[in-house]
Amino acid sequence: MGDRSAIEWTEATWNPTTGCDQISPGCDNCYALTLSRRLKAMGAAKYQTDGNPRTSGPGFGLTVHPSALDVPRRWKAPRMVFVNSMSDLFHAKVPISFVRDVFQVIAETPQHTYQLLTKRARRLRRIADDLEWPANLWMGVSVENEAQTDRIDELRQVPAAVRFLSCEPLLGPLPGIDLEGIGWVIVGGESGANHRPLEQEWVEAIRNACLAAEVPFFFKQWGGRSPKAGGRELDGAKWDQMPPGRQVTAAQ
């Protein structure tokens, strides 16, 4: 975790849990899994638990870190905070009591805006009514292809201040995407040695749907061998739109 992030749509990261398990095609080239293996080899204390070799890996076993809960309280200046860049808070192995602890920290640090992202939209929806939802928490789901659009329906039932979609890595078109109840959409291509291609028409279709629905649209990257290999421009412009009231100073 750190109080500065290179991710274009946020400013800081906070990982009260680490580790995860692959559950859909968007996980196939998971950057966090690769990074966890490296951190374990370096001796990083938070990355010493191994996960199932079929769905996880060295240093990437789901681990809860109560000692990390106080970190945002030490950040006095307001920040946009991406929660669990190295995990999924709604993983089945995270007790609901710990999810509540995370939400309490968020509520007690209203100077920050928190962006929480999950692929486990069903568990999110099932426990949403058992949580107190702070006004400074944005809740999102990953939607990498058409087969995962059911996650959007689950998200719509969650009483978050802002509901958002992360279509990254976008692996196929999302025809007829329904943005009712959605307040923000991020789109991005995959990066790394095994990156899968991103087609311009897929991105333009989502951008056009956002324009029609008046939903802020953020295009993060085309991807390639490195995150910045393909640049960030779409039709000759950068799309850094955010929900009303907040802008990310680190957007590049």
PDB file of N, CA, C and O in Angstrom, residues 188-239:
ATOM      1  N   GLY A 188     -10.075  -0.159 -20.009  1.00  0.00           N
ATOM      2  CA  GLY A 188      -8.644  -0.245 -20.257  1.00  0.00           C
ATOM      3  C   GLY A 188      -8.260  -1.570 -20.889  1.00  0.00           C
ATOM      4  O   GLY A 188      -8.961  -2.574 -20.748  1.00  0.00           O
ATOM      5  N   GLY A 189      -7.147  -1.559 -21.601  1.00  0.00           N
ATOM      6  CA  GLY A 189      -6.613  -2.764 -22.205  1.00  0.00           C
ATOM      7  C   GLY A 189      -5.621  -3.450 -21.292  1.00  0.00           C
ATOM      8  O   GLY A 189      -5.101  -2.860 -20.343  1.00  0.00           O
ATOM      9  N   GLU A 190      -5.321  -4.699 -21.598  1.00  0.00           N
ATOM     10  CA  GLU A 190      -4.403  -5.496 -20.797  1.00  0.00           C
ATOM     11  C   GLU A 190      -2.958  -5.169 -21.168  1.00  0.00           C
ATOM     12  O   GLU A 190      -2.659  -4.824 -22.311  1.00  0.00           O
ATOM     13  N   SER A 191      -2.070  -5.296 -20.185  1.00  0.00           N
ATOM     14  CA  SER A 191      -0.646  -5.086 -20.448  1.00  0.00           C
ATOM     15  C   SER A 191       0.153  -6.282 -19.953  1.00  0.00           C
ATOM     16  O   SER A 191      -0.315  -7.074 -19.145  1.00  0.00           O
ATOM     17  N   GLY A 192       1.379  -6.400 -20.473  1.00  0.00           N
ATOM     18  CA  GLY A 192       2.243  -7.500 -20.073  1.00  0.00           C
ATOM     19  C   GLY A 192       2.606  -8.380 -21.254  1.00  0.00           C
ATOM     20  O   GLY A 192       2.090  -8.217 -22.369  1.00  0.00           O
ATOM     21  N   ALA A 193       3.477  -9.343 -20.999  1.00  0.00           N
ATOM     22  CA  ALA A 193       3.993 -10.191 -22.075  1.00  0.00           C
ATOM     23  C   ALA A 193       2.895 -10.989 -22.767  1.00  0.00           C
ATOM     24  O   ALA A 193       2.981 -11.276 -23.965  1.00  0.00           O
ATOM     25  N   ASN A 194       1.849 -11.351 -22.031  1.00  0.00           N
ATOM     26  CA  ASN A 194       0.769 -12.174 -22.592  1.00  0.00           C
ATOM     27  C   ASN A 194      -0.519 -11.393 -22.793  1.00  0.00           C
ATOM     28  O   ASN A 194      -1.608 -11.956 -22.769  1.00  0.00           O
ATOM     29  N   HIS A 195      -0.399 -10.085 -22.987  1.00  0.00           N
ATOM     30  CA  HIS A 195      -1.600  -9.254 -23.102  1.00  0.00           C
ATOM     31  C   HIS A 195      -2.478  -9.679 -24.276  1.00  0.00           C
ATOM     32  O   HIS A 195      -1.986 -10.084 -25.325  1.00  0.00           O
ATOM     33  N   ARG A 196      -3.771  -9.572 -24.048  1.00  0.00           N
ATOM     34  CA  ARG A 196      -4.742  -9.880 -25.087  1.00  0.00           C
ATOM     35  C   ARG A 196      -5.194  -8.583 -25.759  1.00  0.00           C
ATOM     36  O   ARG A 196      -5.227  -7.538 -25.117  1.00  0.00           O
ATOM     37  N   PRO A 197      -5.536  -8.640 -27.042  1.00  0.00           N
ATOM     38  CA  PRO A 197      -5.788  -7.394 -27.792  1.00  0.00           C
ATOM     39  C   PRO A 197      -7.065  -6.684 -27.365  1.00  0.00           C
ATOM     40  O   PRO A 197      -8.037  -7.313 -26.925  1.00  0.00           O
ATOM     41  N   LEU A 198      -7.049  -5.374 -27.519  1.00  0.00           N
ATOM     42  CA  LEU A 198      -8.207  -4.523 -27.275  1.00  0.00           C
ATOM     43  C   LEU A 198      -8.610  -3.877 -28.593  1.00  0.00           C
ATOM     44  O   LEU A 198      -7.792  -3.226 -29.244  1.00  0.00           O
ATOM     45  N   GLU A 199      -9.864  -4.052 -28.991  1.00  0.00           N
ATOM     46  CA  GLU A 199     -10.346  -3.499 -30.254  1.00  0.00           C
ATOM     47  C   GLU A 199     -10.950  -2.113 -30.030  1.00  0.00           C
ATOM     48  O   GLU A 199     -11.708  -1.896 -29.070  1.00  0.00           O
ATOM     49  N   GLN A 200     -10.633  -1.192 -30.921  1.00  0.00           N
ATOM     50  CA  GLN A 200     -11.107   0.180 -30.766  1.00  0.00           C
ATOM     51  C   GLN A 200     -12.626   0.260 -30.763  1.00  0.00           C
ATOM     52  O   GLN A 200     -13.204   1.040 -29.995  1.00  0.00           O
ATOM     53  N   GLU A 201     -13.289  -0.553 -31.579  1.00  0.00           N
ATOM     54  CA  GLU A 201     -14.753  -0.468 -31.632  1.00  0.00           C
ATOM     55  C   GLU A 201     -15.405  -0.874 -30.315  1.00  0.00           C
ATOM     56  O   GLU A 201     -16.483  -0.376 -29.976  1.00  0.00           O
ATOM     57  N   TRP A 202     -14.764  -1.757 -29.550  1.00  0.00           N
ATOM     58  CA  TRP A 202     -15.307  -2.117 -28.238  1.00  0.00           C
ATOM     59  C   TRP A 202     -15.299  -0.897 -27.315  1.00  0.00           C
ATOM     60  O   TRP A 202     -16.276  -0.638 -26.604  1.00  0.00           O
ATOM     61  N   VAL A 203     -14.171  -0.184 -27.328  1.00  0.00           N
ATOM     62  CA  VAL A 203     -14.021   0.979 -26.459  1.00  0.00           C
ATOM     63  C   VAL A 203     -14.976   2.089 -26.882  1.00  0.00           C
ATOM     64  O   VAL A 203     -15.658   2.703 -26.048  1.00  0.00           O
ATOM     65  N   GLU A 204     -15.042   2.347 -28.185  1.00  0.00           N
ATOM     66  CA  GLU A 204     -15.914   3.418 -28.675  1.00  0.00           C
ATOM     67  C   GLU A 204     -17.376   3.141 -28.357  1.00  0.00           C
ATOM     68  O   GLU A 204     -18.132   4.066 -28.028  1.00  0.00           O
ATOM     69  N   ALA A 205     -17.791   1.886 -28.432  1.00  0.00           N
ATOM     70  CA  ALA A 205     -19.187   1.546 -28.144  1.00  0.00           C
ATOM     71  C   ALA A 205     -19.530   1.836 -26.688  1.00  0.00           C
ATOM     72  O   ALA A 205     -20.614   2.367 -26.378  1.00  0.00           O
ATOM     73  N   ILE A 206     -18.605   1.514 -25.777  1.00  0.00           N
ATOM     74  CA  ILE A 206     -18.852   1.802 -24.360  1.00  0.00           C
ATOM     75  C   ILE A 206     -18.816   3.304 -24.116  1.00  0.00           C
ATOM     76  O   ILE A 206     -19.671   3.851 -23.398  1.00  0.00           O
ATOM     77  N   ARG A 207     -17.840   3.993 -24.732  1.00  0.00           N
ATOM     78  CA  ARG A 207     -17.781   5.457 -24.595  1.00  0.00           C
ATOM     79  C   ARG A 207     -19.066   6.105 -25.081  1.00  0.00           C
ATOM     80  O   ARG A 207     -19.616   7.001 -24.435  1.00  0.00           O
ATOM     81  N   ASN A 208     -19.584   5.642 -26.217  1.00  0.00           N
ATOM     82  CA  ASN A 208     -20.813   6.217 -26.766  1.00  0.00           C
ATOM     83  C   ASN A 208     -22.017   5.926 -25.873  1.00  0.00           C
ATOM     84  O   ASN A 208     -22.907   6.771 -25.725  1.00  0.00           O
ATOM     85  N   ALA A 209     -22.041   4.736 -25.276  1.00  0.00           N
ATOM     86  CA  ALA A 209     -23.126   4.411 -24.344  1.00  0.00           C
ATOM     87  C   ALA A 209     -23.066   5.328 -23.127  1.00  0.00           C
ATOM     88  O   ALA A 209     -24.103   5.778 -22.614  1.00  0.00           O
ATOM     89  N   CYS A 210     -21.852   5.622 -22.657  1.00  0.00           N
ATOM     90  CA  CYS A 210     -21.695   6.541 -21.530  1.00  0.00           C
ATOM     91  C   CYS A 210     -22.166   7.948 -21.895  1.00  0.00           C
ATOM     92  O   CYS A 210     -22.856   8.614 -21.108  1.00  0.00           O
ATOM     93  N   LEU A 211     -21.801   8.408 -23.080  1.00  0.00           N
ATOM     94  CA  LEU A 211     -22.238   9.733 -23.512  1.00  0.00           C
ATOM     95  C   LEU A 211     -23.758   9.808 -23.583  1.00  0.00           C
ATOM     96  O   LEU A 211     -24.370  10.793 -23.143  1.00  0.00           O
ATOM     97  N   ALA A 212     -24.374   8.765 -24.122  1.00  0.00           N
ATOM     98  CA  ALA A 212     -25.839   8.753 -24.259  1.00  0.00           C
ATOM     99  C   ALA A 212     -26.526   8.747 -22.895  1.00  0.00           C
ATOM    100  O   ALA A 212     -27.582   9.361 -22.719  1.00  0.00           O
ATOM    101  N   ALA A 213     -25.910   8.043 -21.929  1.00  0.00           N
ATOM    102  CA  ALA A 213     -26.512   7.930 -20.600  1.00  0.00           C
ATOM    103  C   ALA A 213     -26.023   9.010 -19.642  1.00  0.00           C
ATOM    104  O   ALA A 213     -26.434   9.028 -18.479  1.00  0.00           O
ATOM    105  N   GLU A 214     -25.126   9.895 -20.117  1.00  0.00           N
ATOM    106  CA  GLU A 214     -24.533  10.949 -19.300  1.00  0.00           C
ATOM    107  C   GLU A 214     -23.805  10.368 -18.084  1.00  0.00           C
ATOM    108  O   GLU A 214     -23.937  10.847 -16.952  1.00  0.00           O
ATOM    109  N   VAL A 215     -23.028   9.320 -18.336  1.00  0.00           N
ATOM    110  CA  VAL A 215     -22.216   8.664 -17.309  1.00  0.00           C
ATOM    111  C   VAL A 215     -20.749   9.004 -17.569  1.00  0.00           C
ATOM    112  O   VAL A 215     -20.266   8.837 -18.694  1.00  0.00           O
ATOM    113  N   PRO A 216     -20.003   9.504 -16.584  1.00  0.00           N
ATOM    114  CA  PRO A 216     -18.590   9.820 -16.784  1.00  0.00           C
ATOM    115  C   PRO A 216     -17.805   8.601 -17.278  1.00  0.00           C
ATOM    116  O   PRO A 216     -17.988   7.489 -16.770  1.00  0.00           O
ATOM    117  N   PHE A 217     -16.914   8.844 -18.240  1.00  0.00           N
ATOM    118  CA  PHE A 217     -16.152   7.782 -18.895  1.00  0.00           C
ATOM    119  C   PHE A 217     -14.668   8.059 -18.720  1.00  0.00           C
ATOM    120  O   PHE A 217     -14.192   9.159 -18.990  1.00  0.00           O
ATOM    121  N   PHE A 218     -13.914   7.041 -18.283  1.00  0.00           N
ATOM    122  CA  PHE A 218     -12.477   7.172 -18.055  1.00  0.00           C
ATOM    123  C   PHE A 218     -11.763   6.089 -18.852  1.00  0.00           C
ATOM    124  O   PHE A 218     -11.945   4.899 -18.595  1.00  0.00           O
ATOM    125  N   PHE A 219     -10.960   6.517 -19.827  1.00  0.00           N
ATOM    126  CA  PHE A 219     -10.188   5.544 -20.610  1.00  0.00           C
ATOM    127  C   PHE A 219      -8.779   5.496 -20.060  1.00  0.00           C
ATOM    128  O   PHE A 219      -8.014   6.454 -20.162  1.00  0.00           O
ATOM    129  N   LYS A 220      -8.400   4.364 -19.489  1.00  0.00           N
ATOM    130  CA  LYS A 220      -7.130   4.248 -18.770  1.00  0.00           C
ATOM    131  C   LYS A 220      -5.944   3.983 -19.690  1.00  0.00           C
ATOM    132  O   LYS A 220      -4.890   4.605 -19.548  1.00  0.00           O
ATOM    133  N   GLN A 221      -6.098   3.034 -20.630  1.00  0.00           N
ATOM    134  CA  GLN A 221      -4.957   2.686 -21.473  1.00  0.00           C
ATOM    135  C   GLN A 221      -5.380   1.724 -22.576  1.00  0.00           C
ATOM    136  O   GLN A 221      -6.360   1.004 -22.440  1.00  0.00           O
ATOM    137  N   TRP A 222      -4.582   1.717 -23.675  1.00  0.00           N
ATOM    138  CA  TRP A 222      -4.740   0.697 -24.707  1.00  0.00           C
ATOM    139  C   TRP A 222      -4.031  -0.583 -24.305  1.00  0.00           C
ATOM    140  O   TRP A 222      -4.410  -1.675 -24.721  1.00  0.00           O
ATOM    141  N   GLY A 223      -2.976  -0.476 -23.488  1.00  0.00           N
ATOM    142  CA  GLY A 223      -2.218  -1.643 -23.068  1.00  0.00           C
ATOM    143  C   GLY A 223      -1.168  -2.039 -24.084  1.00  0.00           C
ATOM    144  O   GLY A 223      -0.856  -1.313 -25.022  1.00  0.00           O
ATOM    145  N   GLY A 224      -0.617  -3.220 -23.899  1.00  0.00           N
ATOM    146  CA  GLY A 224       0.478  -3.699 -24.745  1.00  0.00           C
ATOM    147  C   GLY A 224       1.534  -4.343 -23.872  1.00  0.00           C
ATOM    148  O   GLY A 224       1.250  -4.826 -22.774  1.00  0.00           O
ATOM    149  N   ARG A 225       2.765  -4.367 -24.351  1.00  0.00           N
ATOM    150  CA  ARG A 225       3.843  -4.972 -23.566  1.00  0.00           C
ATOM    151  C   ARG A 225       4.016  -4.286 -22.211  1.00  0.00           C
ATOM    152  O   ARG A 225       4.395  -4.916 -21.229  1.00  0.00           O
ATOM    153  N   SER A 226       3.744  -2.994 -22.151  1.00  0.00           N
ATOM    154  CA  SER A 226       3.769  -2.251 -20.891  1.00  0.00           C
ATOM    155  C   SER A 226       2.472  -1.446 -20.803  1.00  0.00           C
ATOM    156  O   SER A 226       1.813  -1.210 -21.819  1.00  0.00           O
ATOM    157  N   PRO A 227       2.093  -1.008 -19.602  1.00  0.00           N
ATOM    158  CA  PRO A 227       0.836  -0.263 -19.475  1.00  0.00           C
ATOM    159  C   PRO A 227       0.746   0.965 -20.365  1.00  0.00           C
ATOM    160  O   PRO A 227      -0.329   1.310 -20.851  1.00  0.00           O
ATOM    161  N   LYS A 228       1.862   1.645 -20.590  1.00  0.00           N
ATOM    162  CA  LYS A 228       1.845   2.889 -21.355  1.00  0.00           C
ATOM    163  C   LYS A 228       2.204   2.694 -22.828  1.00  0.00           C
ATOM    164  O   LYS A 228       2.285   3.665 -23.588  1.00  0.00           O
ATOM    165  N   ALA A 229       2.403   1.440 -23.245  1.00  0.00           N
ATOM    166  CA  ALA A 229       2.879   1.173 -24.606  1.00  0.00           C
ATOM    167  C   ALA A 229       1.955   1.738 -25.675  1.00  0.00           C
ATOM    168  O   ALA A 229       2.406   2.296 -26.679  1.00  0.00           O
ATOM    169  N   GLY A 230       0.661   1.611 -25.483  1.00  0.00           N
ATOM    170  CA  GLY A 230      -0.289   2.066 -26.492  1.00  0.00           C
ATOM    171  C   GLY A 230      -0.840   3.454 -26.253  1.00  0.00           C
ATOM    172  O   GLY A 230      -1.676   3.936 -27.034  1.00  0.00           O
ATOM    173  N   GLY A 231      -0.411   4.092 -25.171  1.00  0.00           N
ATOM    174  CA  GLY A 231      -0.924   5.423 -24.867  1.00  0.00           C
ATOM    175  C   GLY A 231      -2.314   5.380 -24.255  1.00  0.00           C
ATOM    176  O   GLY A 231      -2.862   4.320 -23.945  1.00  0.00           O
ATOM    177  N   ARG A 232      -2.924   6.591 -24.129  1.00  0.00           N
ATOM    178  CA  ARG A 232      -4.221   6.717 -23.460  1.00  0.00           C
ATOM    179  C   ARG A 232      -5.253   7.456 -24.309  1.00  0.00           C
ATOM    180  O   ARG A 232      -6.387   7.643 -23.869  1.00  0.00           O
ATOM    181  N   GLU A 233      -4.879   7.872 -25.496  1.00  0.00           N
ATOM    182  CA  GLU A 233      -5.811   8.674 -26.287  1.00  0.00           C
ATOM    183  C   GLU A 233      -6.815   7.795 -27.034  1.00  0.00           C
ATOM    184  O   GLU A 233      -6.465   6.742 -27.565  1.00  0.00           O
ATOM    185  N   LEU A 234      -8.044   8.255 -27.065  1.00  0.00           N
ATOM    186  CA  LEU A 234      -9.119   7.637 -27.838  1.00  0.00           C
ATOM    187  C   LEU A 234      -9.686   8.702 -28.758  1.00  0.00           C
ATOM    188  O   LEU A 234     -10.141   9.758 -28.285  1.00  0.00           O
ATOM    189  N   ASP A 235      -9.635   8.462 -30.061  1.00  0.00           N
ATOM    190  CA  ASP A 235     -10.091   9.446 -31.051  1.00  0.00           C
ATOM    191  C   ASP A 235      -9.410  10.799 -30.847  1.00  0.00           C
ATOM    192  O   ASP A 235     -10.035  11.861 -30.918  1.00  0.00           O
ATOM    193  N   GLY A 236      -8.112  10.745 -30.541  1.00  0.00           N
ATOM    194  CA  GLY A 236      -7.322  11.960 -30.438  1.00  0.00           C
ATOM    195  C   GLY A 236      -7.451  12.739 -29.148  1.00  0.00           C
ATOM    196  O   GLY A 236      -6.945  13.862 -29.050  1.00  0.00           O
ATOM    197  N   ALA A 237      -8.107  12.157 -28.146  1.00  0.00           N
ATOM    198  CA  ALA A 237      -8.298  12.871 -26.883  1.00  0.00           C
ATOM    199  C   ALA A 237      -8.152  11.918 -25.707  1.00  0.00           C
ATOM    200  O   ALA A 237      -8.323  10.701 -25.845  1.00  0.00           O
ATOM    201  N   LYS A 238      -7.827  12.496 -24.547  1.00  0.00           N
ATOM    202  CA  LYS A 238      -7.824  11.722 -23.310  1.00  0.00           C
ATOM    203  C   LYS A 238      -9.183  11.866 -22.631  1.00  0.00           C
ATOM    204  O   LYS A 238      -9.739  12.966 -22.569  1.00  0.00           O
ATOM    205  N   TRP A 239      -9.691  10.758 -22.147  1.00  0.00           N
ATOM    206  CA  TRP A 239     -10.985  10.727 -21.480  1.00  0.00           C
ATOM    207  C   TRP A 239     -10.740  10.436 -20.000  1.00  0.00           C
ATOM    208  O   TRP A 239     -10.559   9.292 -19.604  1.00  0.00           O
TER     209      TRP A 239
END
